[in-house]
């Protein structure tokens, strides 16, 4: 479950970057794996998501958001949850 205490709040300027995201109208299935997905299927879904992120005009903002709020699931800013996890641990140690 997400820890919503790290979310930036309701002010629109915190979320305006999402209006320009390449994934805006694609739905979550490309970026969040279904329960139990493993192996080649998951790798292919993650790679397809990364390709969308690579062309996204707000990739940096998306990744910053994911790192700031420690998004536990999905591909954000071109990184999977597994790729982000060590970055969260490093951020926690720096506090």
Short mmCIF file of C-alpha atoms in Angstrom, two decimals:
data_model
loop_
_atom_site.label_atom_id
_atom_site.label_comp_id
_atom_site.label_asym_id
_atom_site.label_seq_id
_atom_site.Cartn_x
_atom_site.Cartn_y
_atom_site.Cartn_z
CA UNK A 1 0.00 0.00 0.00
CA UNK A 2 1.26 3.49 -0.85
CA UNK A 3 2.23 5.89 1.91
CA UNK A 4 0.20 8.94 0.91
CA UNK A 5 1.90 11.15 3.48
CA UNK A 6 4.72 11.71 0.96
CA UNK A 7 2.37 12.93 -1.79
CA UNK A 8 2.73 16.63 -2.58
CA UNK A 9 -0.88 17.62 -1.91
CA UNK A 10 -3.77 18.93 -3.93
CA UNK A 11 -2.20 22.07 -5.40
CA UNK A 12 -2.45 21.78 -9.17
CA UNK A 13 1.12 22.96 -9.80
CA UNK A 14 2.38 19.75 -8.15
CA UNK A 15 0.60 17.65 -10.76
CA UNK A 16 0.59 19.84 -13.90
CA UNK A 17 3.48 17.88 -15.45
CA UNK A 18 1.16 14.88 -15.82
CA UNK A 19 -0.91 16.76 -18.41
CA UNK A 20 2.06 16.54 -20.82
CA UNK A 21 2.98 12.91 -20.12
CA UNK A 22 3.29 10.52 -23.06
CA UNK A 23 1.38 7.90 -21.05
CA UNK A 24 -1.53 10.21 -20.24
CA UNK A 25 -4.13 8.39 -22.33
CA UNK A 26 -2.58 4.91 -22.45
CA UNK A 27 -4.02 3.40 -19.28
CA UNK A 28 -2.15 1.73 -16.43
CA UNK A 29 -1.81 -1.78 -17.89
CA UNK A 30 1.36 -0.86 -19.78
CA UNK A 31 3.09 0.45 -16.65
CA UNK A 32 1.81 -1.74 -13.79
CA UNK A 33 2.19 -5.51 -13.91
CA UNK A 34 -0.70 -7.79 -13.03
CA UNK A 35 -0.38 -9.99 -9.95
CA UNK A 36 1.90 -12.92 -10.59
CA UNK A 37 3.41 -11.67 -13.85
CA UNK A 38 6.98 -12.93 -14.11
CA UNK A 39 9.78 -13.68 -16.50
CA UNK A 40 9.65 -12.84 -20.17
CA UNK A 41 6.12 -11.40 -20.08
CA UNK A 42 7.06 -8.94 -17.36
CA UNK A 43 10.35 -8.04 -19.02
CA UNK A 44 8.57 -7.32 -22.31
CA UNK A 45 5.93 -5.15 -20.60
CA UNK A 46 8.62 -3.22 -18.70
CA UNK A 47 10.63 -2.66 -21.90
CA UNK A 48 7.56 -1.41 -23.76
CA UNK A 49 6.87 1.02 -20.91
CA UNK A 50 10.48 2.22 -20.94
CA UNK A 51 10.22 2.92 -24.68
CA UNK A 52 7.25 5.21 -24.02
CA UNK A 53 9.09 6.90 -21.16
CA UNK A 54 12.18 7.46 -23.31
CA UNK A 55 10.16 9.71 -25.64
CA UNK A 56 8.21 11.45 -22.88
CA UNK A 57 8.67 15.22 -22.44
CA UNK A 58 8.19 14.93 -18.67
CA UNK A 59 10.29 11.84 -17.97
CA UNK A 60 12.51 13.68 -15.49
CA UNK A 61 9.55 15.14 -13.57
CA UNK A 62 7.90 11.71 -13.47
CA UNK A 63 10.99 10.04 -12.06
CA UNK A 64 11.46 12.84 -9.52
CA UNK A 65 7.88 12.33 -8.36
CA UNK A 66 8.35 8.56 -8.06
CA UNK A 67 11.53 8.98 -6.05
CA UNK A 68 10.11 11.72 -3.83
CA UNK A 69 6.99 9.78 -2.86
CA UNK A 70 8.65 6.36 -3.13
CA UNK A 71 6.14 4.91 -5.59
CA UNK A 72 6.08 1.20 -4.76
CA UNK A 73 4.69 -0.12 -8.05
CA UNK A 74 5.02 0.27 -11.79
CA UNK A 75 7.32 1.96 -14.26
CA UNK A 76 7.79 5.67 -13.52
CA UNK A 77 10.20 7.91 -15.41
CA UNK A 78 11.65 4.89 -17.18
CA UNK A 79 12.56 2.92 -14.05
CA UNK A 80 10.82 -0.16 -12.71
CA UNK A 81 9.97 -0.62 -9.04
CA UNK A 82 13.00 -2.91 -8.68
CA UNK A 83 15.29 -0.29 -10.21
CA UNK A 84 13.94 2.45 -7.92
CA UNK A 85 14.08 0.43 -4.70
CA UNK A 86 17.86 0.89 -4.09
CA UNK A 87 17.45 4.62 -4.71
CA UNK A 88 14.84 4.81 -1.93
CA UNK A 89 17.18 3.01 0.45
CA UNK A 90 19.94 5.50 -0.39
CA UNK A 91 17.59 8.44 0.19
CA UNK A 92 16.50 7.04 3.56
CA UNK A 93 20.12 6.65 4.64
CA UNK A 94 20.89 10.26 3.67
CA UNK A 95 18.22 11.63 6.02
#
